Short mmCIF file of C-alpha atoms and ligand atoms in Angstrom, two decimals:
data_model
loop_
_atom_site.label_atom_id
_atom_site.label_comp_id
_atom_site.label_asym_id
_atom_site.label_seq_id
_atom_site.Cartn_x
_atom_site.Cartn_y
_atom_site.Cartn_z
CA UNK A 532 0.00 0.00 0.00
CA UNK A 533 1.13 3.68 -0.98
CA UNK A 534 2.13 5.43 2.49
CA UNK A 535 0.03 8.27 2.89
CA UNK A 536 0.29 11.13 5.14
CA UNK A 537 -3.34 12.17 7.23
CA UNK A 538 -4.11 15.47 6.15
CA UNK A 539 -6.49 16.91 9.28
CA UNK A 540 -8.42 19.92 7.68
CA UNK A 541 -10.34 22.23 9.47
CA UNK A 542 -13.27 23.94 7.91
CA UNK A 543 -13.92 27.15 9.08
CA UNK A 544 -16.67 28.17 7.26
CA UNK A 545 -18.08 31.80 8.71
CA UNK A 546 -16.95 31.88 11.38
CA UNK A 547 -13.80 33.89 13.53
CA UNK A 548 -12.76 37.48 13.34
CA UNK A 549 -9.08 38.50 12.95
CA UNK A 550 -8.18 38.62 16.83
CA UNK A 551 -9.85 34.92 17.40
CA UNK A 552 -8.91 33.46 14.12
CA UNK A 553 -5.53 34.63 14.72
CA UNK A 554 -5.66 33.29 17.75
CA UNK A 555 -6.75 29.66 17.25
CA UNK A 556 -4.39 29.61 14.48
CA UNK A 557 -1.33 30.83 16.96
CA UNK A 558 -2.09 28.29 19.95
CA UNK A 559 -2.51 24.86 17.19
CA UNK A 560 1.15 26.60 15.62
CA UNK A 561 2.21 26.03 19.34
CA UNK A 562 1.02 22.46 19.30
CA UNK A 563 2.57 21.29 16.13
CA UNK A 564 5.81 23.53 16.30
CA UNK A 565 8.28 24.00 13.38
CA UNK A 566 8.09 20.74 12.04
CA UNK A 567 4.77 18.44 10.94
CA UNK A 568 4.12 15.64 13.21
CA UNK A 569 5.19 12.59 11.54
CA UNK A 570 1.48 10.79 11.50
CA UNK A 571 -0.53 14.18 9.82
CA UNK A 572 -0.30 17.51 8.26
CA UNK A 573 -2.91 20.15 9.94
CA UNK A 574 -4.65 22.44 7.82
CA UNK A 575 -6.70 25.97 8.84
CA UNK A 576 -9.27 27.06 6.61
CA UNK A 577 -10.41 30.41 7.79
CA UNK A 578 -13.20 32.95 5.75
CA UNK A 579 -10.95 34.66 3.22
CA UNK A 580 -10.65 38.09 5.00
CA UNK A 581 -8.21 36.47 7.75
CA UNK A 582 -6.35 34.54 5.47
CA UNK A 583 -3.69 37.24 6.18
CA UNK A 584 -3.40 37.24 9.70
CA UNK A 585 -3.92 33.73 10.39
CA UNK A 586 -0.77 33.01 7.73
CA UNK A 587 0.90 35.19 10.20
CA UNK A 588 -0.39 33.53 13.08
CA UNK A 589 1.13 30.02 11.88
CA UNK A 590 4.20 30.95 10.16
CA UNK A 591 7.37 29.37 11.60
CA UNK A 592 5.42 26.46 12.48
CA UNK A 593 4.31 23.40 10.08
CA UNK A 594 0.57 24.45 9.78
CA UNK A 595 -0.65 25.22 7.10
CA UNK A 596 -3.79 27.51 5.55
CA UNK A 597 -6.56 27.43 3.30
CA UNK A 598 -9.22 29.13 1.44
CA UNK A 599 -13.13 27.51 0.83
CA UNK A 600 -13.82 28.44 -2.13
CA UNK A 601 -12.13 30.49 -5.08
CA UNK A 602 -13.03 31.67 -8.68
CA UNK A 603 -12.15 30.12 -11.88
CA UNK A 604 -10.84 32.84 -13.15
CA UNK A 605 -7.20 34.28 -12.62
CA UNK A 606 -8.80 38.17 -12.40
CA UNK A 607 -11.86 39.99 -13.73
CA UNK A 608 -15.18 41.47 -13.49
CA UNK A 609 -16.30 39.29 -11.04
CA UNK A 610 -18.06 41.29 -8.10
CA UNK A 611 -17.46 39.36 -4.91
CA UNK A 612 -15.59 36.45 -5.86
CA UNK A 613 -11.69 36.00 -5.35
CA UNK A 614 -9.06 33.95 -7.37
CA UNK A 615 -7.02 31.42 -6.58
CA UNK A 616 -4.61 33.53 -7.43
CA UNK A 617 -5.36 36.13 -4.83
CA UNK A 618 -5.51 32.96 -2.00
CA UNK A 619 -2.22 31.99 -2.36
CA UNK A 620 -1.51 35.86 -2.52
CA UNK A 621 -2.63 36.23 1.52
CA UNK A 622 -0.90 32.83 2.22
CA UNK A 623 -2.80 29.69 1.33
CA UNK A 624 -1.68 27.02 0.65
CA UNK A 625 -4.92 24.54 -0.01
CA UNK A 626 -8.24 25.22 -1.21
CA UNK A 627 -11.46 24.07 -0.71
CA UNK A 628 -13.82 23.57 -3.74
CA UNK A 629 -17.46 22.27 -4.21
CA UNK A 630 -18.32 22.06 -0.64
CA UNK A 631 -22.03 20.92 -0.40
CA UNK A 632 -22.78 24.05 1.27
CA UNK A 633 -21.54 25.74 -2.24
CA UNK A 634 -22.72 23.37 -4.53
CA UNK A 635 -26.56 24.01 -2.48
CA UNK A 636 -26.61 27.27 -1.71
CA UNK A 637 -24.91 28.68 -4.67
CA UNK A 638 -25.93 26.27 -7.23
CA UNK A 639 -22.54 25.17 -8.17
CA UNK A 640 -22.75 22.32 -10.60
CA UNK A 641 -19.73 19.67 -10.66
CA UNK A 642 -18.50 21.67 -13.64
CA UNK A 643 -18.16 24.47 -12.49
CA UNK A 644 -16.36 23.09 -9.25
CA UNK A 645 -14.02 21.77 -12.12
CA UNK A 646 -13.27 25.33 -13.14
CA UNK A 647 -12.18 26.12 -9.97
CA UNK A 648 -10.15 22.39 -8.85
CA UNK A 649 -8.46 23.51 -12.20
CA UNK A 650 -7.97 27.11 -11.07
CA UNK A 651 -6.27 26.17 -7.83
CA UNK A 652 -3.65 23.78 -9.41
CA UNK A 653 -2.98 27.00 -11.77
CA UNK A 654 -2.07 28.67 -8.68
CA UNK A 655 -0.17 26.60 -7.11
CA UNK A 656 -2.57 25.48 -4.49
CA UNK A 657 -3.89 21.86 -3.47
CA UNK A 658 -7.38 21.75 -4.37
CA UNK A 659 -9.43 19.94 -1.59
CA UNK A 660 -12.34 18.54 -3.84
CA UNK A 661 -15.76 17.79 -2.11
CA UNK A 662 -18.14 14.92 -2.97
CA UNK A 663 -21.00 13.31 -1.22
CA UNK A 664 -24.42 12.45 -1.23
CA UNK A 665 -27.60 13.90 0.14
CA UNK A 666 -29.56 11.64 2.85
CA UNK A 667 -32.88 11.33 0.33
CA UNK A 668 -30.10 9.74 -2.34
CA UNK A 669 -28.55 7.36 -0.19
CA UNK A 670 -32.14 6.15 0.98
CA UNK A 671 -32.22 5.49 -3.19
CA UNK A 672 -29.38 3.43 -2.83
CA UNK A 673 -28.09 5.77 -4.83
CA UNK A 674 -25.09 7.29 -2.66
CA UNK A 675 -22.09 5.56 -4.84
CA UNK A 676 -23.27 6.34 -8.24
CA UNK A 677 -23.85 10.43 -7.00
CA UNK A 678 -20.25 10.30 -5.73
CA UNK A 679 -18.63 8.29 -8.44
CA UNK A 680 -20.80 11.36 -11.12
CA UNK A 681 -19.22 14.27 -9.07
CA UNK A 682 -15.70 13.08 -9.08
CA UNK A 683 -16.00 12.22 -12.63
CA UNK A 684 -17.42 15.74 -13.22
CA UNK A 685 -15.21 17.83 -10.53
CA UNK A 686 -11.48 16.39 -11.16
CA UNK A 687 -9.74 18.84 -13.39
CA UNK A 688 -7.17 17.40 -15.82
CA UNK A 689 -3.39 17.10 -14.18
CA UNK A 690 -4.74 16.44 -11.08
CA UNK A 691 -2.20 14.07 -8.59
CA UNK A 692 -1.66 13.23 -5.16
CA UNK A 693 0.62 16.30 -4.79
CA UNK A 694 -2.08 18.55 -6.31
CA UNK A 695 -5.16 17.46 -5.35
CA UNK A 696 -7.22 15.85 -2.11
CA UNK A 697 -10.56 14.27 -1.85
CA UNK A 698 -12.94 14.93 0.54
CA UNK A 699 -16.04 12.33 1.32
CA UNK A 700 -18.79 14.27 3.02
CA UNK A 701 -22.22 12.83 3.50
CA UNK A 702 -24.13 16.26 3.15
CA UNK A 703 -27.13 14.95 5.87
CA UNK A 704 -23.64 14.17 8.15
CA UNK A 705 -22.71 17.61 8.21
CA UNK A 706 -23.22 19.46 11.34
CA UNK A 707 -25.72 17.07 11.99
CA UNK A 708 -23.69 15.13 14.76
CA UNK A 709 -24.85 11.98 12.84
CA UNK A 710 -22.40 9.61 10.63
CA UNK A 711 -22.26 6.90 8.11
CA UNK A 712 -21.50 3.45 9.62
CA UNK A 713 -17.95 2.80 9.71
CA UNK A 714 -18.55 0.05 7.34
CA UNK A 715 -20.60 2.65 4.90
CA UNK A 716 -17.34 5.33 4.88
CA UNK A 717 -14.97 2.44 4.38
CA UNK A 718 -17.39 1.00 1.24
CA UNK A 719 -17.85 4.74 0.05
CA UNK A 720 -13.80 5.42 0.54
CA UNK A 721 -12.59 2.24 -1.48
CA UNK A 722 -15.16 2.67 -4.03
CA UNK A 723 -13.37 6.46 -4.26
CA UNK A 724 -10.19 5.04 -4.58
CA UNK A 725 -11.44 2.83 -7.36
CA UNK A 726 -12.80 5.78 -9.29
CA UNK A 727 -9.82 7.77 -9.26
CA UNK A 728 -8.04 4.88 -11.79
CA UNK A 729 -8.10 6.48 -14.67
CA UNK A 730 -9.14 10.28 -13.09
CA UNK A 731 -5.61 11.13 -11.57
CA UNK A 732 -1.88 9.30 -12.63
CA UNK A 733 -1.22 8.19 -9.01
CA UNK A 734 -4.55 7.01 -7.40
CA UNK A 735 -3.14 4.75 -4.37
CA UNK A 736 -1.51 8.15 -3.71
CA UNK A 737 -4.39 10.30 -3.48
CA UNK A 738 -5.75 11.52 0.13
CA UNK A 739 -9.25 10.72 1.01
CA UNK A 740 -10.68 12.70 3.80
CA UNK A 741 -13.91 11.65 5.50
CA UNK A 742 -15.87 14.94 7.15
CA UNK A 743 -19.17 14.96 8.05
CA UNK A 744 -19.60 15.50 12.23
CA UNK A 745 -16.03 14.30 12.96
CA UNK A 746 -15.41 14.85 17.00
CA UNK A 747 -12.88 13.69 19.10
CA UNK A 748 -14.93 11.14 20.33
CA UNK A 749 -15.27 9.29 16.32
CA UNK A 750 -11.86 10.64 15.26
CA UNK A 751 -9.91 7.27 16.04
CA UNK A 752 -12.15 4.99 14.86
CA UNK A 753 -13.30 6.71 11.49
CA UNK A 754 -9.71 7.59 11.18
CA UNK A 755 -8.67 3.87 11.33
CA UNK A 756 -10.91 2.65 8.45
CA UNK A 757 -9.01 1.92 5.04
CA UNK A 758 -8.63 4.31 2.51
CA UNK A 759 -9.53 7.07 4.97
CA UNK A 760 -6.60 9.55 5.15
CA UNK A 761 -7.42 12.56 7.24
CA UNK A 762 -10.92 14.65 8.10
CA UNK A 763 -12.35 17.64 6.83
CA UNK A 764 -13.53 18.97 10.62
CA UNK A 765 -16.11 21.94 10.37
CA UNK A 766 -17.10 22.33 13.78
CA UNK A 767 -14.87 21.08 16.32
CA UNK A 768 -11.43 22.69 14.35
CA UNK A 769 -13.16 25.62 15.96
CA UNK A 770 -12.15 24.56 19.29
CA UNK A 771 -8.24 23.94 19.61
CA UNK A 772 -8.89 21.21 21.52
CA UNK A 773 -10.93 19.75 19.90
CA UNK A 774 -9.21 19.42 16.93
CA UNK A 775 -6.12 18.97 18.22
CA UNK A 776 -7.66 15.86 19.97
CA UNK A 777 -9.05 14.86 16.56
CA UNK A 778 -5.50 14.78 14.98
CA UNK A 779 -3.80 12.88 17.40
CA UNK A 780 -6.42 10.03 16.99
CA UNK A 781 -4.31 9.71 13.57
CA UNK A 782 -3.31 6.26 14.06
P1 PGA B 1369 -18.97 19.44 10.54
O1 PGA B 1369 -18.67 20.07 9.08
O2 PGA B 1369 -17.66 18.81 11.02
O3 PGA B 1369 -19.40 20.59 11.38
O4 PGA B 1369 -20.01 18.41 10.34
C1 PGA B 1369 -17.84 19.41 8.17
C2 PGA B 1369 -17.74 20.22 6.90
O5 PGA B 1369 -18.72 20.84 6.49
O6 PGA B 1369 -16.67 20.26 6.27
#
């Protein structure tokens, strides 16, 4: 098997001003320290507006930061949005693209989270693509063959292991405190892994992140399943405890 590094993410989402973001971000710097631990990488994904600060915050130690969400488009008349470009500009270093609560509230369609995957590998950033299911299609039975569409549709061409992350979120999991069965993310993550043949050069090398209501007290165990190599945490990375806690359940 390919040895893959845990990437723990933390989703942000809207949440954190400069002083607390910065803040959060300084005391997990103090927890990893200049170098990554050897089990994970840790990720912060703050609201673009403290992308700045919270670069600050971490630099010197092996955290790193990321945006949720970025245009297609390098620059532009396009009121509101922000390039890749213009992430890895304030610091990032990742990028999240076609989070659920993007592809439902703004209507973004697996091509158009394409646009951007591709955008972020333009810049230079890892593009942390989002799948997963809503709970009405996996009552259908139809949960693989809605995940297996959107990475078909969302990975951009040139996408590797080096460029590129998966992220396995069971929309009706998210902030939800409810999960899959262990035995449904580790069905859901090898049938991922099976998909990417032929959608990236270096599948085996590819990280899969489960997220979806990942705590401290599921970390270890959803953590330990095959083919599951890291968490996308929304709520608890707000907590430095937390999600500290989550990371160390890395096995
Ligand atoms: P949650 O969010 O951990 O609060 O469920 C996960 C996410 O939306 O990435």
């Amino acid at each position: 098997m390919t040895a893959r590094r845990y990437l723990i993410a933390g989703n942000w989402k809207m949440h954190c001003r400069q002083s607390d973001g910065a803040a959060l971000a300084a005391d997990l710097a103090a927890r990893v320290g200049p170098t990554a631990d050897p089990r994970f990488d840790l990720l912060v994904c703050p609201p673009a507006t403290i992308i700045s600060p919270v670069s600050q915050a971490v630099s010197g130690s092996a955290v790193a930061v990321g945006g949720q969400d970025c245009h297609a488009q390098v620059q532009g008349a396009h009121t509101g949005d922000i390039a890749a470009e213009m992430l890895a500009d304030a610091g990032a270093a990742f990028v999240i693209v076609g989070h659920s609560e993007r592809r439902t509230n703004h209507g973004e369609s697996s091509a158009t989270i394409k646009g951007k995957a591709a955008a972020a590998l333009r810049a230079g950033l890892t593009a942390i693509i989002c799948v997963g299911e809503t709970e009405a299609q996996r009552d259908a039975g139809q949960a693989e063959s809605v995940v297996a569409e959107q990475l078909t549709g969302s990975i951009p061409d040139g996408a590797t292991a080096s460029n590129s992350v998966i992220a396995y979120e069971p929309v009706w999991a998210i902030g939800t405190g409810r999960t899959p069965t262990l035995a449904d993310i580790a069905a859901m993550h090898g049938m991922i892994r099976e998909k990417l043949s032929g959608l990236v050069t270096d599948p085996g090398a590819v990280r899969i992140l489960y997220g979806g209501s990942v705590k401290p007290s599921n970390a270890a165990e959803i953590l330990g399943l095959a083919d599951v190599d890291g968490a996308l945490v929304g709520g608890a990375s707000l907590k430095a405890d937390d999600f500290w806690a989550i990371a160390q359940a890395c096995p």
